[in-house]
Tab-separated table of C-alpha atoms and ligand atoms in Angstrom:
chain	number	residue	atom	x	y	z
U	116	UNK	CA	22.231	-16.459	-33.336
U	117	UNK	CA	25.882	-16.989	-32.399
U	118	UNK	CA	27.666	-13.291	-32.973
U	119	UNK	CA	31.194	-14.721	-32.013
U	120	UNK	CA	33.824	-13.452	-34.810
U	121	UNK	CA	36.465	-15.972	-35.211
U	122	UNK	CA	40.136	-15.015	-36.385
U	123	UNK	CA	43.132	-16.564	-38.313
U	124	UNK	CA	44.401	-17.981	-35.015
U	125	UNK	CA	41.610	-19.952	-34.366
U	126	UNK	CA	42.227	-22.025	-37.643
U	127	UNK	CA	45.260	-23.457	-35.829
U	128	UNK	CA	43.213	-26.500	-34.368
U	129	UNK	CA	39.666	-27.970	-34.606
U	130	UNK	CA	39.536	-27.751	-30.596
U	131	UNK	CA	40.043	-23.840	-31.209
U	132	UNK	CA	37.470	-23.806	-33.653
U	133	UNK	CA	34.613	-25.938	-31.789
U	134	UNK	CA	35.380	-26.236	-28.026
U	135	UNK	CA	31.982	-25.269	-26.085
U	136	UNK	CA	30.068	-26.058	-29.223
U	137	UNK	CA	27.795	-29.413	-30.307
U	138	UNK	CA	28.699	-29.134	-33.781
U	139	UNK	CA	31.590	-28.565	-36.037
U	140	UNK	CA	32.299	-25.334	-38.074
U	141	UNK	CA	32.248	-26.567	-41.569
U	142	UNK	CA	31.245	-23.165	-43.253
U	143	UNK	CA	31.818	-19.560	-42.794
U	144	UNK	CA	31.558	-16.037	-44.309
U	145	UNK	CA	34.814	-14.248	-44.701
U	146	UNK	CA	35.493	-10.573	-44.677
U	147	UNK	CA	37.229	-7.832	-42.987
U	148	UNK	CA	35.158	-6.674	-41.391
U	149	UNK	CA	32.711	-9.268	-40.906
U	150	UNK	CA	30.716	-8.871	-37.649
U	151	UNK	CA	27.719	-7.235	-39.299
U	152	UNK	CA	26.887	-9.949	-41.980
U	153	UNK	CA	23.598	-11.176	-42.251
U	154	UNK	CA	24.860	-14.506	-43.711
U	155	UNK	CA	24.826	-16.634	-40.693
U	156	UNK	CA	21.311	-15.720	-40.333
U	157	UNK	CA	20.157	-17.189	-43.437
U	158	UNK	CA	22.580	-20.270	-43.296
U	159	UNK	CA	22.316	-21.887	-40.052
U	160	UNK	CA	18.549	-22.184	-40.065
U	161	UNK	CA	18.770	-23.802	-43.411
U	162	UNK	CA	21.864	-26.202	-42.371
U	163	UNK	CA	19.599	-27.032	-39.087
U	164	UNK	CA	16.325	-27.536	-41.199
U	165	UNK	CA	18.459	-29.860	-43.544
U	166	UNK	CA	19.708	-31.942	-40.526
U	167	UNK	CA	22.913	-31.030	-41.415
U	168	UNK	CA	25.453	-31.085	-38.414
U	169	UNK	CA	27.555	-28.069	-39.087
U	170	UNK	CA	28.209	-24.714	-37.757
U	171	UNK	CA	28.428	-21.607	-40.150
U	172	UNK	CA	30.635	-18.766	-38.473
U	173	UNK	CA	32.024	-15.525	-39.035
U	174	UNK	CA	35.764	-15.194	-39.877
U	175	UNK	CA	37.812	-12.147	-39.810
U	176	UNK	CA	40.802	-12.267	-42.436
U	177	UNK	CA	43.095	-9.297	-42.813
U	178	UNK	CA	43.685	-8.170	-46.251
U	179	UNK	CA	46.746	-10.092	-48.188
U	180	UNK	CA	46.017	-13.472	-46.176
U	181	UNK	CA	42.475	-14.620	-47.896
U	182	UNK	CA	44.360	-17.787	-49.793
U	183	UNK	CA	46.343	-18.886	-46.431
U	184	UNK	CA	42.945	-18.794	-44.909
U	185	UNK	CA	41.380	-20.835	-47.633
U	186	UNK	CA	44.099	-23.420	-47.740
U	187	UNK	CA	43.899	-23.473	-43.833
U	188	UNK	CA	39.743	-24.186	-44.017
U	189	UNK	CA	40.353	-26.975	-46.787
U	190	UNK	CA	42.713	-28.536	-44.477
U	191	UNK	CA	40.406	-28.265	-41.527
U	192	UNK	CA	37.748	-30.212	-43.584
U	193	UNK	CA	35.502	-27.426	-44.186
U	194	UNK	CA	32.637	-27.753	-46.948
U	195	UNK	CA	32.767	-24.072	-48.245
U	196	UNK	CA	32.490	-20.624	-47.425
U	197	UNK	CA	31.077	-17.203	-48.704
U	198	UNK	CA	33.559	-14.399	-49.575
U	199	UNK	CA	32.909	-10.954	-48.761
U	200	UNK	CA	34.494	-7.268	-48.896
U	201	UNK	CA	37.145	-7.010	-49.568
U	202	UNK	CA	38.155	-10.467	-50.447
U	203	UNK	CA	36.266	-10.951	-53.693
U	204	UNK	CA	38.961	-10.189	-56.316
U	205	UNK	CA	41.690	-12.013	-54.147
U	206	UNK	CA	39.275	-15.265	-54.072
U	207	UNK	CA	39.517	-15.643	-57.832
U	208	UNK	CA	43.405	-16.081	-57.672
U	209	UNK	CA	43.052	-18.288	-54.724
U	210	UNK	CA	40.985	-20.761	-56.279
U	211	UNK	CA	41.870	-24.022	-58.445
U	212	UNK	CA	38.752	-23.410	-60.651
U	213	UNK	CA	36.426	-20.792	-61.134
U	214	UNK	CA	33.232	-21.078	-63.086
U	215	UNK	CA	32.303	-18.774	-66.122
U	216	UNK	CA	30.237	-16.684	-64.415
U	217	UNK	CA	32.710	-15.583	-61.811
U	218	UNK	CA	35.336	-15.824	-64.527
U	219	UNK	CA	33.373	-13.209	-66.559
U	220	UNK	CA	32.477	-10.857	-63.224
U	221	UNK	CA	36.297	-11.212	-61.917
U	222	UNK	CA	35.464	-11.923	-58.522
U	223	UNK	CA	34.115	-14.913	-56.580
U	224	UNK	CA	31.804	-14.747	-53.696
U	225	UNK	CA	31.485	-18.522	-52.881
U	226	UNK	CA	33.735	-21.067	-52.726
U	227	UNK	CA	33.351	-25.088	-52.240
U	228	UNK	CA	36.240	-27.276	-50.788
U	229	UNK	CA	36.228	-30.463	-52.729
U	230	UNK	CA	39.045	-33.216	-52.439
U	231	UNK	CA	41.727	-30.655	-51.237
U	232	UNK	CA	40.948	-28.062	-54.014
U	233	UNK	CA	39.062	-24.951	-53.841
U	234	UNK	CA	36.327	-24.410	-56.464
U	235	UNK	CA	35.034	-20.667	-57.017
U	236	UNK	CA	31.633	-19.169	-58.401
U	237	UNK	CA	29.856	-16.013	-57.940
U	238	UNK	CA	26.297	-15.888	-57.024
U	239	UNK	CA	25.965	-12.103	-56.836
U	240	UNK	CA	24.817	-12.124	-60.475
U	241	UNK	CA	22.714	-14.729	-60.549
U	242	UNK	CA	21.331	-13.792	-57.266
U	243	UNK	CA	20.334	-10.487	-58.734
U	244	UNK	CA	18.428	-12.331	-61.800
U	245	UNK	CA	16.459	-14.548	-59.409
U	246	UNK	CA	15.713	-11.553	-57.487
U	247	UNK	CA	14.204	-9.886	-60.132
U	248	UNK	CA	12.237	-12.859	-61.118
U	249	UNK	CA	10.744	-13.089	-57.668
U	250	UNK	CA	10.003	-9.276	-57.350
U	251	UNK	CA	9.041	-8.467	-60.535
U	252	UNK	CA	7.855	-11.904	-62.113
U	253	UNK	CA	10.074	-11.308	-65.215
U	254	UNK	CA	13.684	-11.898	-66.689
U	255	UNK	CA	16.190	-9.330	-67.599
U	256	UNK	CA	16.139	-10.855	-71.506
U	257	UNK	CA	15.300	-8.086	-74.014
U	258	UNK	CA	14.981	-5.808	-71.214
U	259	UNK	CA	16.269	-1.930	-71.310
U	260	UNK	CA	18.542	-1.460	-68.041
U	261	UNK	CA	20.100	1.390	-66.562
U	262	UNK	CA	22.753	0.692	-63.719
U	263	UNK	CA	23.492	3.608	-61.632
U	264	UNK	CA	26.670	3.777	-59.824
U	265	UNK	CA	28.308	0.924	-62.113
U	266	UNK	CA	32.067	1.462	-61.021
U	267	UNK	CA	32.132	-0.881	-57.847
U	268	UNK	CA	31.755	-4.630	-57.331
U	269	UNK	CA	27.942	-4.992	-57.445
U	270	UNK	CA	27.555	-2.947	-60.372
U	271	UNK	CA	29.981	-5.142	-62.124
U	272	UNK	CA	28.204	-8.504	-61.108
U	273	UNK	CA	25.142	-6.925	-62.183
U	274	UNK	CA	26.302	-5.643	-65.520
U	275	UNK	CA	27.833	-8.908	-66.498
U	276	UNK	CA	24.629	-10.809	-65.536
U	277	UNK	CA	22.886	-8.542	-67.810
U	278	UNK	CA	24.986	-8.792	-70.579
U	279	UNK	CA	24.869	-12.762	-70.148
U	280	UNK	CA	21.387	-12.716	-70.114
U	281	UNK	CA	20.912	-10.809	-73.444
U	282	UNK	CA	19.446	-7.666	-72.258
U	283	UNK	CA	18.555	-5.255	-75.370
U	284	UNK	CA	20.195	-2.284	-73.935
U	285	UNK	CA	22.368	-1.537	-70.992
U	286	UNK	CA	23.323	2.093	-69.825
U	287	UNK	CA	25.998	2.402	-67.365
U	288	UNK	CA	25.918	5.378	-65.094
U	289	UNK	CA	28.694	6.489	-62.882
U	290	UNK	CA	30.241	9.610	-61.391
U	291	UNK	CA	33.785	8.586	-62.648
U	292	UNK	CA	33.390	7.921	-66.346
U	293	UNK	CA	36.633	5.821	-66.909
U	294	UNK	CA	35.387	2.968	-64.620
U	295	UNK	CA	32.323	1.829	-66.556
U	296	UNK	CA	34.279	2.918	-69.991
U	297	UNK	CA	36.420	-0.053	-69.121
U	298	UNK	CA	33.530	-2.077	-67.902
U	299	UNK	CA	31.982	-1.327	-71.057
U	300	UNK	CA	34.793	-2.565	-73.361
U	301	UNK	CA	35.275	-5.594	-71.589
U	302	UNK	CA	31.424	-6.713	-71.476
U	303	UNK	CA	31.225	-5.637	-75.492
U	304	UNK	CA	34.444	-7.815	-76.154
U	305	UNK	CA	32.737	-10.663	-74.543
U	306	UNK	CA	29.557	-9.944	-75.777
U	307	UNK	CA	29.707	-8.373	-79.288
U	308	UNK	CA	25.750	-8.315	-79.943
U	309	UNK	CA	25.577	-5.927	-76.739
U	310	UNK	CA	24.366	-2.593	-76.726
U	311	UNK	CA	26.127	-0.664	-74.108
U	312	UNK	CA	26.257	2.983	-73.418
U	313	UNK	CA	27.929	4.917	-70.655
U	314	UNK	CA	26.699	8.443	-69.378
U	315	UNK	CA	28.505	10.401	-66.217
U	316	UNK	CA	26.109	10.789	-63.572
U	317	UNK	CA	25.835	14.735	-63.850
U	318	UNK	CA	24.832	14.620	-67.402
U	319	UNK	CA	22.021	16.518	-68.109
U	320	UNK	CA	20.561	13.885	-70.693
U	321	UNK	CA	20.149	11.200	-67.844
U	322	UNK	CA	16.605	11.638	-67.099
U	323	UNK	CA	15.709	11.362	-70.949
U	324	UNK	CA	17.597	8.180	-70.958
U	325	UNK	CA	16.158	6.960	-67.584
U	326	UNK	CA	12.337	7.231	-69.371
U	327	UNK	CA	13.537	5.032	-72.256
U	328	UNK	CA	14.608	2.112	-69.660
U	329	UNK	CA	12.478	-0.590	-68.301
U	330	UNK	CA	14.619	-1.046	-65.455
U	331	UNK	CA	16.793	1.096	-62.854
U	332	UNK	CA	19.212	-0.267	-60.611
U	333	UNK	CA	21.369	1.423	-57.953
U	334	UNK	CA	24.588	-0.447	-57.057
U	335	UNK	CA	26.241	2.727	-55.788
U	336	UNK	CA	26.844	3.053	-52.360
U	337	UNK	CA	24.710	6.287	-51.664
U	338	UNK	CA	21.925	5.376	-49.500
U	339	UNK	CA	23.763	3.022	-47.338
U	340	UNK	CA	23.564	6.121	-44.742
U	341	UNK	CA	19.851	7.097	-43.708
U	342	UNK	CA	20.397	10.782	-44.764
U	343	UNK	CA	22.035	9.726	-48.064
U	344	UNK	CA	20.479	11.560	-51.103
U	345	UNK	CA	19.363	9.732	-54.259
U	346	UNK	CA	22.485	9.373	-56.793
U	347	UNK	CA	19.592	10.528	-59.475
U	348	UNK	CA	16.935	12.988	-59.276
U	349	UNK	CA	13.314	12.133	-59.088
U	350	UNK	CA	12.950	13.175	-62.672
U	351	UNK	CA	14.399	10.119	-63.798
U	352	UNK	CA	11.633	7.724	-62.541
U	353	UNK	CA	8.467	7.101	-63.889
U	354	UNK	CA	5.246	4.512	-63.335
U	355	UNK	CA	6.327	2.099	-66.269
U	356	UNK	CA	9.605	1.287	-64.449
U	357	UNK	CA	10.985	-1.510	-62.239
U	358	UNK	CA	13.122	0.240	-59.733
U	359	UNK	CA	15.396	-2.110	-57.777
U	360	UNK	CA	18.059	-0.605	-55.129
U	361	UNK	CA	20.937	-3.301	-54.201
U	362	UNK	CA	20.958	-1.505	-50.439
U	363	UNK	CA	18.586	-3.371	-47.837
U	364	UNK	CA	19.807	-1.546	-44.955
U	365	UNK	CA	18.292	0.885	-44.249
U	366	UNK	CA	15.437	-0.708	-46.466
U	367	UNK	CA	14.056	2.641	-47.497
U	368	UNK	CA	16.426	4.697	-49.643
U	369	UNK	CA	16.202	8.151	-51.206
U	370	UNK	CA	16.369	6.309	-54.593
U	371	UNK	CA	13.433	3.930	-53.918
U	372	UNK	CA	11.498	6.730	-52.366
U	373	UNK	CA	11.666	8.882	-55.427
U	374	UNK	CA	10.481	6.010	-57.443
U	375	UNK	CA	7.860	5.180	-55.040
U	376	UNK	CA	6.355	8.743	-55.656
U	377	UNK	CA	6.468	8.354	-59.538
U	378	UNK	CA	4.434	4.954	-58.926
U	379	UNK	CA	7.246	2.949	-59.994
U	380	UNK	CA	7.353	-0.704	-58.905
U	381	UNK	CA	10.094	-0.947	-56.662
U	382	UNK	CA	12.211	-3.763	-54.449
U	383	UNK	CA	15.397	-3.130	-52.046
U	384	UNK	CA	18.490	-5.618	-52.148
U	385	UNK	CA	16.930	-7.782	-49.451
U	386	UNK	CA	16.086	-10.252	-52.164
U	387	UNK	CA	19.052	-10.367	-54.167
U	388	UNK	CA	20.783	-11.237	-50.672
U	389	UNK	CA	18.621	-14.161	-50.348
U	390	UNK	CA	19.037	-15.526	-53.342
U	391	UNK	CA	22.664	-15.089	-53.704
U	392	UNK	CA	22.555	-16.937	-50.219
U	393	UNK	CA	20.341	-19.645	-51.808
U	394	UNK	CA	22.296	-20.278	-54.806
U	395	UNK	CA	25.567	-20.606	-52.606
U	396	UNK	CA	23.716	-23.226	-50.476
U	397	UNK	CA	22.774	-25.075	-53.640
U	398	UNK	CA	26.547	-25.141	-54.260
U	399	UNK	CA	27.605	-26.766	-51.222
U	400	UNK	CA	24.619	-29.076	-50.912
U	401	UNK	CA	23.059	-29.340	-54.609
U	402	UNK	CA	19.092	-29.238	-54.552
U	403	UNK	CA	18.568	-28.934	-51.020
U	404	UNK	CA	18.368	-25.075	-50.321
U	405	UNK	CA	14.967	-24.172	-48.526
U	406	UNK	CA	14.057	-20.765	-49.625
U	407	UNK	CA	11.544	-19.936	-46.779
U	408	UNK	CA	13.755	-21.282	-44.163
U	409	UNK	CA	16.528	-18.881	-45.550
U	410	UNK	CA	14.136	-15.800	-45.970
U	411	UNK	CA	12.605	-16.083	-42.644
U	412	UNK	CA	16.321	-16.590	-40.897
U	413	UNK	CA	17.439	-13.361	-42.888
U	414	UNK	CA	14.239	-11.371	-42.050
U	415	UNK	CA	15.051	-11.759	-38.274
U	416	UNK	CA	18.004	-9.202	-39.154
U	417	UNK	CA	15.845	-6.726	-40.506
D	245	ATR	P1	33.099	-1.318	-54.142
D	245	ATR	O1	31.643	-2.162	-54.668
D	245	ATR	O2	34.122	-1.598	-55.222
D	245	ATR	O3	33.503	-1.248	-52.860
D	245	ATR	P2	32.212	1.594	-53.829
D	245	ATR	O4	33.538	2.535	-53.734
D	245	ATR	O5	31.214	1.331	-52.766
D	245	ATR	O6	33.046	0.356	-54.685
D	245	ATR	O7	31.299	2.342	-54.761
D	245	ATR	C1	30.570	1.974	-55.407
D	245	ATR	C2	29.829	2.461	-56.591
D	245	ATR	O8	29.158	3.760	-55.821
D	245	ATR	C3	30.754	3.279	-57.487
D	245	ATR	O9	30.435	3.399	-58.732
D	245	ATR	C4	31.094	4.724	-56.850
D	245	ATR	O10	31.199	5.729	-57.937
D	245	ATR	P3	32.708	6.250	-58.555
D	245	ATR	O11	33.403	4.819	-59.277
D	245	ATR	O12	32.729	7.559	-59.167
D	245	ATR	O13	33.471	5.895	-56.942
D	245	ATR	C5	29.684	4.922	-56.399
D	245	ATR	N1	29.252	6.100	-55.341
D	245	ATR	C6	30.160	6.151	-54.162
D	245	ATR	N2	29.796	7.153	-53.349
D	245	ATR	C7	29.065	7.837	-54.234
D	245	ATR	C8	28.793	9.175	-54.526
D	245	ATR	N3	28.682	10.097	-53.200
D	245	ATR	N4	28.037	9.492	-55.345
D	245	ATR	C9	27.695	9.108	-56.484
D	245	ATR	N5	28.316	7.952	-56.798
D	245	ATR	C10	29.161	7.355	-55.418
C-alpha cells in the first residue's frame, strides 16, 4: 500500500502527482491530518479489481483551503474524493449540488466531479444503516435507539439516519445538553412524527431509559484511547440490546466490553467504515463496488 501523503503543491500539475507511478491519481481522501486514513486500503484494491486505471491517494489540505483543493482536483480530471475531518462541513458549501441526506446531516463526506461541477453526498448515515443490516440482520425502522455522545459529527449523521428511517424512539445522550437539544429541534422540525428525547450523560435515569432501548450506539470519541472508560455504566446494558460502537480502533472498547459482559449483541465501527466506503465507490462507479474485496482490504489495516 502506498503510504505517501500528497500536499496542496502537488495539485499544480499532473506530473507532480503522477511521476514514478504507472496509473494516474484520480481519487483521493482529503483530511488534515490524513496519514492514518484506512480508505486507500479499501478503495485501491476495489479499483484494481474493477480494472479501473486509477490511483487513490491521501491528500492533506489545511483548514480553509478545501474549496480550492476540490476545484483543482476537478480541473485535473479526478473522478471523486472522500472528505474527512475537519472538512466535512466546509465540503457542503464547496459543492454545486448536494443530495438530500447530506443536506439533512449538514455535512458531505463524498464528492464526485461531473462535467466541471462538484456533487456531494454523505455516506456516513446510510453506511451505518447498512452496517446494522450486516451485523444484526435488522433495520432501524421502528426501533428504540439511544445514541451516546450525539454532540459530534458521527452522532449527527446517525441521529439523522435514524429519523429518516422512522425509528420509533430516539434518545440522544450527551455531556453537553445544548448541542443535542439543537439537534433534536432540527430533527423534529424535519420529522414532525419523531419521538426524540435528550438526556444528560450524568443523569441517573439513564440506565432505566437504556433498558427500554433495543439499540445503543456510541458516537462519542470516548474509547479512542485504549485506556478510556465507557461513557455509560455497565448497568445500562442487558442481553436484549444490540450495541454498536462507531469506534473501530481499538476494536474492543470499554463500551463494548460492558455490553459483552451483559450478553448483548455487539459490533464495532469496522462495518460502518466499510459500508460508507462501499456506498462512496458506488457513487463514483455505479453498481460496481466489490464488497468482499473492500472488506478484505480494510482487514489488512486492523
Ligand atoms: P466531532 O465529531 O465534532 O469532532 P468530538 O469532539 O470528537 O466531535 O466529540 C464527539 C462526541 O464525543 C461529543 O458528543 C462529545 O461530547 P460533548 O458534546 O459534550 O463535547 C463526546 N465526548 C468527547 N469526549 C468525551 C468525554 N470525555 N466524555 C463524554 N463525552 C465525550
